[in-house]
Tab-separated table of C-alpha atoms in Angstrom:
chain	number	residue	atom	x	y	z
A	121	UNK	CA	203.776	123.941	53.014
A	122	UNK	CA	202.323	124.738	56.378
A	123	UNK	CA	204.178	123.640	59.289
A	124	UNK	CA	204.038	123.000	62.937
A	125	UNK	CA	206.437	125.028	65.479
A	126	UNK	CA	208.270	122.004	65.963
A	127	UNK	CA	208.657	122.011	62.250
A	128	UNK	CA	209.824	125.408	62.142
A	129	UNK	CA	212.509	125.527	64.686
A	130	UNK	CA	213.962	122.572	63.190
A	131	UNK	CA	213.828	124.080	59.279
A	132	UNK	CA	215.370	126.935	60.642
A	133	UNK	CA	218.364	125.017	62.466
A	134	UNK	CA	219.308	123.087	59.692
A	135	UNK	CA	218.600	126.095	56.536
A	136	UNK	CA	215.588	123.436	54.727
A	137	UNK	CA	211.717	122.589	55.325
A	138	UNK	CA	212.244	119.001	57.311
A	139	UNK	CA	208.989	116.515	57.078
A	140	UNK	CA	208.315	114.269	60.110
A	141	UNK	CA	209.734	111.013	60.271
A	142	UNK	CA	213.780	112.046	58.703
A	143	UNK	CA	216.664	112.122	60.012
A	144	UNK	CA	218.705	115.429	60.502
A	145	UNK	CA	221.719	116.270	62.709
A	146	UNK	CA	220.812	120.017	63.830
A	147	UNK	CA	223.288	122.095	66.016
A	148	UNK	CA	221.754	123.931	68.632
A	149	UNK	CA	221.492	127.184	69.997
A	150	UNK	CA	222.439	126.179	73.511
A	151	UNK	CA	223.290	123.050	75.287
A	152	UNK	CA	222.608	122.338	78.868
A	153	UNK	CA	223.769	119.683	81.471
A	154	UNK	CA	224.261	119.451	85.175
A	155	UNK	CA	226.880	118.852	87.910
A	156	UNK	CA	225.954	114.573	87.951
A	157	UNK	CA	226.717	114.422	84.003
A	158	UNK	CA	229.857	116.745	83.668
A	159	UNK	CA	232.529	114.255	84.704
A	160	UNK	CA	231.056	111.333	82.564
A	161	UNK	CA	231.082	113.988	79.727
A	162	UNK	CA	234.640	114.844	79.816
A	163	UNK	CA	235.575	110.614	80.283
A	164	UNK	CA	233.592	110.139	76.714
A	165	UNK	CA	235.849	112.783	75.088
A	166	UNK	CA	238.762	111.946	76.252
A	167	UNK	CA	238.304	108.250	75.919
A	168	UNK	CA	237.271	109.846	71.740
A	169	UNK	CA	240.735	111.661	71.689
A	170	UNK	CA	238.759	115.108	72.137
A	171	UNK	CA	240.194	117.266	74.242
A	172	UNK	CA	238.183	120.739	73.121
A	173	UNK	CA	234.459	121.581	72.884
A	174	UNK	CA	233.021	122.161	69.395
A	175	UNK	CA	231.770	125.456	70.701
A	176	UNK	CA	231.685	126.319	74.484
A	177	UNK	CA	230.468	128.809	74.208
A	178	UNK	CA	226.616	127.505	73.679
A	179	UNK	CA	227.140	125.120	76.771
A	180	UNK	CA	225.353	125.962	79.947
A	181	UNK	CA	226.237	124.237	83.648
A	182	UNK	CA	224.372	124.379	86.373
A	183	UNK	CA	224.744	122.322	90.021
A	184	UNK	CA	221.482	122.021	90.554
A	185	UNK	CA	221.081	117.947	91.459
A	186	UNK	CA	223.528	118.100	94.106
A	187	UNK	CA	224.164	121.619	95.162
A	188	UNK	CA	224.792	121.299	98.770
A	189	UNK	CA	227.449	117.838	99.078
A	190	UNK	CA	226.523	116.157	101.503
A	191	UNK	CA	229.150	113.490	101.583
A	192	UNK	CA	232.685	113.302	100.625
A	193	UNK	CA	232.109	111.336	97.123
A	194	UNK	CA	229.626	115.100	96.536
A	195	UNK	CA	232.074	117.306	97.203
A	196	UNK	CA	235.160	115.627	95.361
A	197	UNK	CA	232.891	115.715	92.148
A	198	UNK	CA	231.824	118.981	92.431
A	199	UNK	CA	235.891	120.056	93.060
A	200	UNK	CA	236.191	117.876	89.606
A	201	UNK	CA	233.444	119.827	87.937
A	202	UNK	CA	234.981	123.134	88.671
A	203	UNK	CA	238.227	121.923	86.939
A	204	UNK	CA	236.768	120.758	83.722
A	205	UNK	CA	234.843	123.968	83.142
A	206	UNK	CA	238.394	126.001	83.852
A	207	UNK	CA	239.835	123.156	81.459
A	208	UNK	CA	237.111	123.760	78.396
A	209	UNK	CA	237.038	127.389	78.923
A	210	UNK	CA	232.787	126.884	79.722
A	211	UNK	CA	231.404	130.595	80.584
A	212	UNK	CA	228.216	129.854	81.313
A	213	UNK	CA	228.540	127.840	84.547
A	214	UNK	CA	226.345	128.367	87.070
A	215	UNK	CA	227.798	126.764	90.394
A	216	UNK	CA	226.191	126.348	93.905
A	217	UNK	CA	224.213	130.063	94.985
A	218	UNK	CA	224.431	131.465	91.606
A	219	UNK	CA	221.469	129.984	89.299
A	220	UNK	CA	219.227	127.149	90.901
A	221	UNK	CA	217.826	124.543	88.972
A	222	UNK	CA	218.731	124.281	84.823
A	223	UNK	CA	215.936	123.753	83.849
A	224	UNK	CA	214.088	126.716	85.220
A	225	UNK	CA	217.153	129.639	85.843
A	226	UNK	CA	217.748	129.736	81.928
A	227	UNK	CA	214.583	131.293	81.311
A	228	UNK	CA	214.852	133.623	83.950
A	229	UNK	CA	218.115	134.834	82.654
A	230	UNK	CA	217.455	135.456	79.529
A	231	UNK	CA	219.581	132.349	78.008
A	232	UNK	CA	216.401	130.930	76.286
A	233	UNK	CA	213.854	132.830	73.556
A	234	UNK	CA	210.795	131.463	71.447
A	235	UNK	CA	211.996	129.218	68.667
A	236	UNK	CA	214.695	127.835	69.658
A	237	UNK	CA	216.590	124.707	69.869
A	238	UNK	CA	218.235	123.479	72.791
A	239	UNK	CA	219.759	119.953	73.543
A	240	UNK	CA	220.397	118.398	77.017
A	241	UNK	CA	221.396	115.601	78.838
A	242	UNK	CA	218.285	115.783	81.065
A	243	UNK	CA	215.152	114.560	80.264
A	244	UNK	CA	213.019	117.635	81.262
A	245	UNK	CA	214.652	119.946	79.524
A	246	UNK	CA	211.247	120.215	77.977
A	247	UNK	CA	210.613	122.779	80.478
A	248	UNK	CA	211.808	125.631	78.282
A	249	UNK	CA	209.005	124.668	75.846
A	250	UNK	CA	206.966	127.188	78.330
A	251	UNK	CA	208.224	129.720	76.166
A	252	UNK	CA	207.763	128.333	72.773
A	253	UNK	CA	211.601	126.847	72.837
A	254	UNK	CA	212.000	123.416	71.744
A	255	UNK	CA	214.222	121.167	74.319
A	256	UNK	CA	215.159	117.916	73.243
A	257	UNK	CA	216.780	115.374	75.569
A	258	UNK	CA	219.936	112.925	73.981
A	259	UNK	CA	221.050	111.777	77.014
A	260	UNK	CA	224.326	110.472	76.563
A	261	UNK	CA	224.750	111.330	73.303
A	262	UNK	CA	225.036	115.241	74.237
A	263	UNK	CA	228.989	114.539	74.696
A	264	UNK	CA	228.625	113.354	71.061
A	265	UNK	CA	227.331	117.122	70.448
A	266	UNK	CA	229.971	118.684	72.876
A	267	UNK	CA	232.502	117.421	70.393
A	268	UNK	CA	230.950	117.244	66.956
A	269	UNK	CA	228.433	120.150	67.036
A	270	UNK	CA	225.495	118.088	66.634
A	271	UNK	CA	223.616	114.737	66.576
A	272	UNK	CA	221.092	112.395	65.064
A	273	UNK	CA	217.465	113.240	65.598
A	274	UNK	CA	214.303	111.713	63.749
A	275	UNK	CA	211.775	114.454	63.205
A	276	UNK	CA	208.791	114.081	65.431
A	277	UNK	CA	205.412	114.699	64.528
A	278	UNK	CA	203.438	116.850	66.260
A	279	UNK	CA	200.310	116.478	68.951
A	280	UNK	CA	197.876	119.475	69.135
A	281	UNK	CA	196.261	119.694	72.599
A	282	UNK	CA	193.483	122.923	72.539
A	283	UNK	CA	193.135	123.153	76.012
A	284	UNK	CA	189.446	124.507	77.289
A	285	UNK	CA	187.307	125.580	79.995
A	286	UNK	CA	188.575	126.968	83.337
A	287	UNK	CA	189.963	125.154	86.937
A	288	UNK	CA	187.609	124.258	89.816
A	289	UNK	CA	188.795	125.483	92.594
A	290	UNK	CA	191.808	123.246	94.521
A	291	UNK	CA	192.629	121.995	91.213
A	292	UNK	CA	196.015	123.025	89.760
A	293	UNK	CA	197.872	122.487	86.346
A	294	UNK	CA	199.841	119.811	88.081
A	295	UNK	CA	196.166	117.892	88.732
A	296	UNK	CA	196.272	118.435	84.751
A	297	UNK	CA	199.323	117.078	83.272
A	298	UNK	CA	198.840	113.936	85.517
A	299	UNK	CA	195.711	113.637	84.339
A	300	UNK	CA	196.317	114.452	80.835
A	301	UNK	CA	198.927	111.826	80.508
A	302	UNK	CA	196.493	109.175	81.141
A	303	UNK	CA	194.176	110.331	78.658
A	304	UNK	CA	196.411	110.805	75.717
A	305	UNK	CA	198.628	107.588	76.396
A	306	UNK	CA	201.881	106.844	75.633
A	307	UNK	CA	200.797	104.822	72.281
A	308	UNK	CA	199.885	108.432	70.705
A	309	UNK	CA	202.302	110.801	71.894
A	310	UNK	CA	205.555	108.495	71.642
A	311	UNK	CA	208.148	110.236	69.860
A	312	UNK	CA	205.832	113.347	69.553
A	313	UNK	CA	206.213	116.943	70.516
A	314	UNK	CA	203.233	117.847	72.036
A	315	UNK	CA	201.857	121.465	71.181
A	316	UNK	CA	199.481	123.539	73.536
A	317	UNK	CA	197.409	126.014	72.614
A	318	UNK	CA	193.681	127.051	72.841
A	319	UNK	CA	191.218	129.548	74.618
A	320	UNK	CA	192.289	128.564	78.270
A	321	UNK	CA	195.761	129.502	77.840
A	322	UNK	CA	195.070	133.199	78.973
A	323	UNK	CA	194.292	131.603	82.394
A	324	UNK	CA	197.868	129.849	82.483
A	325	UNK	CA	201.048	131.555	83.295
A	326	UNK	CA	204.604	130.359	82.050
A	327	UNK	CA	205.366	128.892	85.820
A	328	UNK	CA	202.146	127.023	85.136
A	329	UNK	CA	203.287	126.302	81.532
A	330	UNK	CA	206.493	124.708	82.637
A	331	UNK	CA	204.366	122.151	84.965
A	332	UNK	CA	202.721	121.047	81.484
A	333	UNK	CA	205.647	121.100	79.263
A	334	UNK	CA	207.572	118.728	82.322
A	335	UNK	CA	205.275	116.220	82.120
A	336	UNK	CA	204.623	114.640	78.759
A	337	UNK	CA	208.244	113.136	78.344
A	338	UNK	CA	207.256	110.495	81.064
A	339	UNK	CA	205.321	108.999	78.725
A	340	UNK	CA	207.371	108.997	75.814
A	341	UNK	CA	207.087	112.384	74.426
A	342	UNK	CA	209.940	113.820	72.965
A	343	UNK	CA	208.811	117.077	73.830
A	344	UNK	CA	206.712	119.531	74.694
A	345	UNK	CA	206.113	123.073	74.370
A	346	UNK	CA	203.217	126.275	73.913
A	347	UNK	CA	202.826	128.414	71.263
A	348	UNK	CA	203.979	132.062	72.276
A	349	UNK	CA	201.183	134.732	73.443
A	350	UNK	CA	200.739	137.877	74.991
A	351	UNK	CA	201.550	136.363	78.385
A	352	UNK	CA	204.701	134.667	77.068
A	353	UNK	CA	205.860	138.338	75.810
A	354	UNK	CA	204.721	139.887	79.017
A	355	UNK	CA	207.013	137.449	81.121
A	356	UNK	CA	210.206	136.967	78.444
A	357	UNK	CA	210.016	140.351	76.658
A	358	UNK	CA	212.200	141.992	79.401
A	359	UNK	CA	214.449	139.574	79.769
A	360	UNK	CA	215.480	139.267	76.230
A	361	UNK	CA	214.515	142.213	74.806
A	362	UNK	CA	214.640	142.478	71.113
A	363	UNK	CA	215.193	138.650	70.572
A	364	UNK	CA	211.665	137.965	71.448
A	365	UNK	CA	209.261	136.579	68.627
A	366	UNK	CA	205.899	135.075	68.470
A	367	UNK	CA	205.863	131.733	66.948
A	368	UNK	CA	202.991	129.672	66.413
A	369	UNK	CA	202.116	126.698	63.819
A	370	UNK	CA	201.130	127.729	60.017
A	371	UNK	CA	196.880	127.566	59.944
A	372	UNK	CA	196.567	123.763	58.025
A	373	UNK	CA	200.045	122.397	59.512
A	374	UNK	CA	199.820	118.720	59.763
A	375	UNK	CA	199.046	117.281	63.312
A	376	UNK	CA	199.275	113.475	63.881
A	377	UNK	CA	196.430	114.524	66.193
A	378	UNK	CA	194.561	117.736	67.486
A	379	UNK	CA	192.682	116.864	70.552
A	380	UNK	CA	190.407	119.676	72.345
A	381	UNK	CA	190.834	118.708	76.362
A	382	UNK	CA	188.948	120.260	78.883
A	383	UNK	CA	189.798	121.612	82.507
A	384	UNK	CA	186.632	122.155	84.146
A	385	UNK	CA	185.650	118.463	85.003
A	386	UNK	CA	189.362	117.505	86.541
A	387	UNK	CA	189.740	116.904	89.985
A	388	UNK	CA	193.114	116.355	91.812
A	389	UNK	CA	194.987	113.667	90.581
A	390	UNK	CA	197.904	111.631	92.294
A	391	UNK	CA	200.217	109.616	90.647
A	392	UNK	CA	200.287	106.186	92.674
A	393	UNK	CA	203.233	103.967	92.716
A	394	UNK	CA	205.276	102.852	90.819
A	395	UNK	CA	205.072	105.210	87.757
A	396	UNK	CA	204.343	108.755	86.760
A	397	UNK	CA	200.817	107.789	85.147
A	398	UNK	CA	199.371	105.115	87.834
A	399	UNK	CA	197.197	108.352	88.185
A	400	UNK	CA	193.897	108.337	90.020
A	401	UNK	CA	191.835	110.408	91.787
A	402	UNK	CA	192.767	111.542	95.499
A	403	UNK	CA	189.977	110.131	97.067
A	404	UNK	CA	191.312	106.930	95.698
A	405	UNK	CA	194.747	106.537	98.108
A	406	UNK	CA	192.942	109.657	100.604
A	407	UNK	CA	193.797	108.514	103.992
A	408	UNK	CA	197.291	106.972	103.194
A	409	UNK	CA	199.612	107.394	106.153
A	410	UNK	CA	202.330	109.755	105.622
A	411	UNK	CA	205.741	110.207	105.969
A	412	UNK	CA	207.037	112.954	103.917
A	413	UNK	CA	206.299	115.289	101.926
A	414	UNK	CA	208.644	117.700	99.471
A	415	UNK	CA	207.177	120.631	97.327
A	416	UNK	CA	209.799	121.477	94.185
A	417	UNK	CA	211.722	120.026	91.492
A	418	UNK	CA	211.607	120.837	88.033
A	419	UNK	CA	207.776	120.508	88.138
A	420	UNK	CA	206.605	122.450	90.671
A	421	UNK	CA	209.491	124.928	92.311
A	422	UNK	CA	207.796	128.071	90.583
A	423	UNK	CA	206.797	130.968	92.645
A	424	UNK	CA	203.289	130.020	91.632
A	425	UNK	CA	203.820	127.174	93.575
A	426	UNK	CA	205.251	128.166	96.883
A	427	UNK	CA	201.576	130.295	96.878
A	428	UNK	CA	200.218	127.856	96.694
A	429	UNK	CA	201.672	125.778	99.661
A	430	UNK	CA	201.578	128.595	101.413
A	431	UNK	CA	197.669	128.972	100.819
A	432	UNK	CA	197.450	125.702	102.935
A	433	UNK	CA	200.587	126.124	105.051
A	434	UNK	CA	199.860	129.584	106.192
A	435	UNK	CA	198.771	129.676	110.147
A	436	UNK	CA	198.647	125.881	109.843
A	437	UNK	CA	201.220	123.120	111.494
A	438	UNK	CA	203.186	120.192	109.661
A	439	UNK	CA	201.356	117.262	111.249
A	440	UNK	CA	203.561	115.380	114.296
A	441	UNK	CA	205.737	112.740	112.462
A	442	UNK	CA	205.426	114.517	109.210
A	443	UNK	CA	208.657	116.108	107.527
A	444	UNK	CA	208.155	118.780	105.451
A	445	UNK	CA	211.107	119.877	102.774
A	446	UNK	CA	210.672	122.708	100.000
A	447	UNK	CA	212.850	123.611	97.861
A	448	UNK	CA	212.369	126.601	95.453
A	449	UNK	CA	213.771	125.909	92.231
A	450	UNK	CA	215.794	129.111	91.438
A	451	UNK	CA	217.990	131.809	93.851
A	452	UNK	CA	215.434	134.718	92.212
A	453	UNK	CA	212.868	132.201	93.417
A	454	UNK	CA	214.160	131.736	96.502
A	455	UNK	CA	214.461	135.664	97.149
A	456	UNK	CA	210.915	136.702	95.898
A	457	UNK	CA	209.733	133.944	97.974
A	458	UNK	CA	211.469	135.179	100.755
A	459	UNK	CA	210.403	138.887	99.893
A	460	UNK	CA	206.668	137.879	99.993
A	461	UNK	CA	207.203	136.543	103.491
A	462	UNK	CA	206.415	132.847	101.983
A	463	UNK	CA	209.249	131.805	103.263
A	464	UNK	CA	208.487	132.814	106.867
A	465	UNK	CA	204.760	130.509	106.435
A	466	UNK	CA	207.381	127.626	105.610
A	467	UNK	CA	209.219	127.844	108.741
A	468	UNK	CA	206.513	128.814	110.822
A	469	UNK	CA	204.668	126.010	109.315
A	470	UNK	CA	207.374	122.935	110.173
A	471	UNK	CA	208.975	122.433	107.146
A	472	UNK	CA	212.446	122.874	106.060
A	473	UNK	CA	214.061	124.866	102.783
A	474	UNK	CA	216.487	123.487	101.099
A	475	UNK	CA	219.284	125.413	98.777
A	476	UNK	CA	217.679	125.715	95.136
A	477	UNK	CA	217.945	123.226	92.722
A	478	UNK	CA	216.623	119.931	91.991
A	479	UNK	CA	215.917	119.274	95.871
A	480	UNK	CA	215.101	115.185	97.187
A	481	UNK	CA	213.541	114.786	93.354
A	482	UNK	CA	217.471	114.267	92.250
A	483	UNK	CA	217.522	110.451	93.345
A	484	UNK	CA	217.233	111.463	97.474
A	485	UNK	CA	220.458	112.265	97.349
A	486	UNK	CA	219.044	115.081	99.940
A	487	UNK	CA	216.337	113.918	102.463
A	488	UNK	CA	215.875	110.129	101.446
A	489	UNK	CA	213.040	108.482	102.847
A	490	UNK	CA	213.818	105.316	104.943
A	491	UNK	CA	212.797	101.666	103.794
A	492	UNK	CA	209.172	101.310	104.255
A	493	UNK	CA	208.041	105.090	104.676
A	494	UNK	CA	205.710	106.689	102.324
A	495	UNK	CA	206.185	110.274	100.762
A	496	UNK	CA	203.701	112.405	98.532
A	497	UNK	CA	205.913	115.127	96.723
A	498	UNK	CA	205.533	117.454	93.721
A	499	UNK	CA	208.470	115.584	92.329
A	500	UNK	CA	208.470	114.049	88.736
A	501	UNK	CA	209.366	110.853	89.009
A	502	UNK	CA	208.058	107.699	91.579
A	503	UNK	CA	209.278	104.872	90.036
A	504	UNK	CA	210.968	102.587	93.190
A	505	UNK	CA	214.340	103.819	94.728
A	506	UNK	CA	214.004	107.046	93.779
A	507	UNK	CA	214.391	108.407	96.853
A	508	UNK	CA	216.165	105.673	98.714
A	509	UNK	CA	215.392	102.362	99.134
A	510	UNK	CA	212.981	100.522	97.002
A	511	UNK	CA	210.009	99.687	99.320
A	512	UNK	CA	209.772	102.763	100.037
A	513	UNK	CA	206.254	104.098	98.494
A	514	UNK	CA	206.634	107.491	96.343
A	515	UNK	CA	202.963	109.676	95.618
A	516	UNK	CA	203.507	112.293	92.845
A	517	UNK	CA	200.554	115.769	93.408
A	518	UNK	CA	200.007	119.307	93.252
A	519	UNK	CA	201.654	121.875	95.749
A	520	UNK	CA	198.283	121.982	96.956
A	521	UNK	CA	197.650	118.151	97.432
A	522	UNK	CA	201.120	117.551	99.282
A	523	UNK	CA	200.909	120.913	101.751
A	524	UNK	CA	197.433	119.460	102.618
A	525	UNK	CA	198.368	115.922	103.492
A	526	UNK	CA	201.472	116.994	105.160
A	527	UNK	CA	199.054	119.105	107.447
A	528	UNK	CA	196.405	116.092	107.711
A	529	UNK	CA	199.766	113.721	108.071
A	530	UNK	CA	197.991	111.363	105.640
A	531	UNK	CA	197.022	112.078	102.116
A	532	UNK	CA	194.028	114.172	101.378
A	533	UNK	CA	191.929	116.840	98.966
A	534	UNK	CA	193.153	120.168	99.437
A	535	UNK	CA	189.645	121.116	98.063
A	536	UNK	CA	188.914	120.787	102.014
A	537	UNK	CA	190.799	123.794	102.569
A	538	UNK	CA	190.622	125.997	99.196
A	539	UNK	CA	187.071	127.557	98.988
């Protein structure tokens, strides 16, 4: 029977064909969580009597949500992190300097290849579906996997989205995912992976791709991820080598729907507040006063996207009463940013960088906004207090978008400064 990728990865897991809609307990190929999760991990298995990992060595660490502590209660959990990876024997922990954000450094290193399965605590883990992985958030239940091997998972269908035509100019991906979340609507893609493919992915690179794959899960998707290509094998090929292998869905696999979207009439989107998909069209909220802006976070912390900020930022000022944080979302990031003299337009520019990792996006733990104020940010989520206090108002754009209205110092359409 023909199946869908998602299919696939899961048949292969568990040794059988699986059909949507049953219930399977697969172990993965690697498991990921980060420095917030790690204590309340190791308090669910010893509270269970557990006091080993099923297999360590398919666990992955990274302090990416809180790399820098910036209070006492930061560093004493990071000090207790550091013990329980000596304690479980984890290898594959990647502390403060040495990887950047999990959800991004994986792929980098080589840790994640096309067709596999990987379960995390975090939500966008759906990231790695960039490269035709499946990532599956369980949230809490991942210490359930830690000790047993696996967990419970219903077999989701699967969403086709062809995507067509090509970007107008001052339009990013981001503009797209907001956008595309609106149109497809949480009462289709609930509990679905959702699969891209189609002509215009030869215009989309795998930072791009990650943007995509981030954003569905805010609307209920269970995943997301893109069928491999010659751009996924340019990128992953040397960093895996041998391991790397096209997958796509059989020709007749079984979509709950196949929907052909296109790019070319999109405009730039914001996400308004409270939620991810309040999303309308900049010149809806243009003109809103602003009081911060942050490019990065799992979204948008790509080298593709510090260009772009820098395409606004460069020989331009952060407007007075403006500030201006970015934080790249990986060390290699960080360096090639740093290489290509990006880095130098930041500071130049006004804004401050920020160690890599999750950045403000990880609850303001780092640069909180203050009650009242109003930030745009590439973040992922603007649901109230995530950055502070509650009444403080959170707009969710493109790298593009936010350099622009931190320039203006209110929000606007960076299509006034990309020709």
């Amino acid at each position: 029977m023909p199946q869908t990728i998602t299919e696939k990865i899961l048949s292969r897991v568990i040794g059988r064909a699986v059909t949507p809609g049953e219930i399977i307990y697969p172990e993965p190929d690697l498991i990921t969580t980060h420095d917030w999760y790690v204590v309340n991990f190791d308090s669910a298995l010893q509270a269970l009597g557990v006091d080993r990992l099923y297999a360590p060595e398919k666990l992955l660490i990274s302090t990416d949500h809180e790399p820098v502590a910036v209070s006492r209660q930061a560093a004493e959990r990071q000090h207790a992190v550091r013990a329980i990876v000596r304690k479980y024997g984890i290898e594959h922990f990647y502390d403060v300097g040495r990887g950047g954000h999990g959800h991004i450094f994986p792929m980098e290193l080589g840790y994640v290849a096309p067709g596999m399965l990987v379960l995390a605590y975090d939500p966008h883990v759906t990231n790695y579906g960039a490269v035709g992985c499946l990532g599956v958030s369980l949230v809490v239940e991942i210490s359930e996997v830690l000790a047993c091997g696996s967990a419970w998972i219903r077999v989701p269908d699967t969403v086709r989205v062809n995507l067509q035509g090509t970007l107008q100019p001052g339009v990013t991906v981001r503009d797209v995912a907001q956008r595309m979340i609106v149109d497809l609507g949480s009462d289709l893609v609930d509990y679905t992976v959702v699969e891209f493919g189609g002509p215009a992915l030869a215009a989309i690179d795998v930072d791009r791709r990650m943007t995509l794959c981030n954003t569905p899960v805010e609307i209920g998707a269970k995943s997301s991820l893109f069928e491999t290509d010659q751009i996924t094998e340019a990128w992953l090929k040397p960093r895996i080598g041998d391991r790397f292998e096209h997958i796509r869905s059989d020709p007749g696999a079984n979509y709950k729907a196949a929907i052909d979207y296109g790019l070319g009439l999109i405009e730039p989107q914001v996400a308004a507040p409270p939620t991810p998909d309040n999303v309308v069209g900049v010149s809806t909220v243009a003109g809103t006063k602003v009081d911060y802006a942050f490019i990065g976070s799992c979204a948008n912390s790509s080298l593709a996207d510090l260009r772009d900020a820098a395409r606004i930022l460069r020989g331009r000022k952060v407007s007075a009463g403006v500030r201006l944080i970015v934080t790249p979302g990986t060390q290699q990031i960080a360096a090639e940013a740093a290489a290509e003299g990006l880095v130098k337009v930041f500071i130049d520019a006004g804004a401050v960088l920020t160690a890599p990792g999750c950045g403000p996006c990880a609850g303001g733990r780092i640069g909180p906004l203050a009650p009242g104020e109003v930030s745009i940010n590439t973040g992922t989520r603007n649901d109230p207090g995530r950055l502070g206090p509650r009444d403080a108002d959170i707009y969710l754009a493109s790298p593009l978008t936010v350099a622009a209205s931190a320039v203006m110092g209110r929000i606007s359409d960076p299509r006034e400064f990309v020709h």
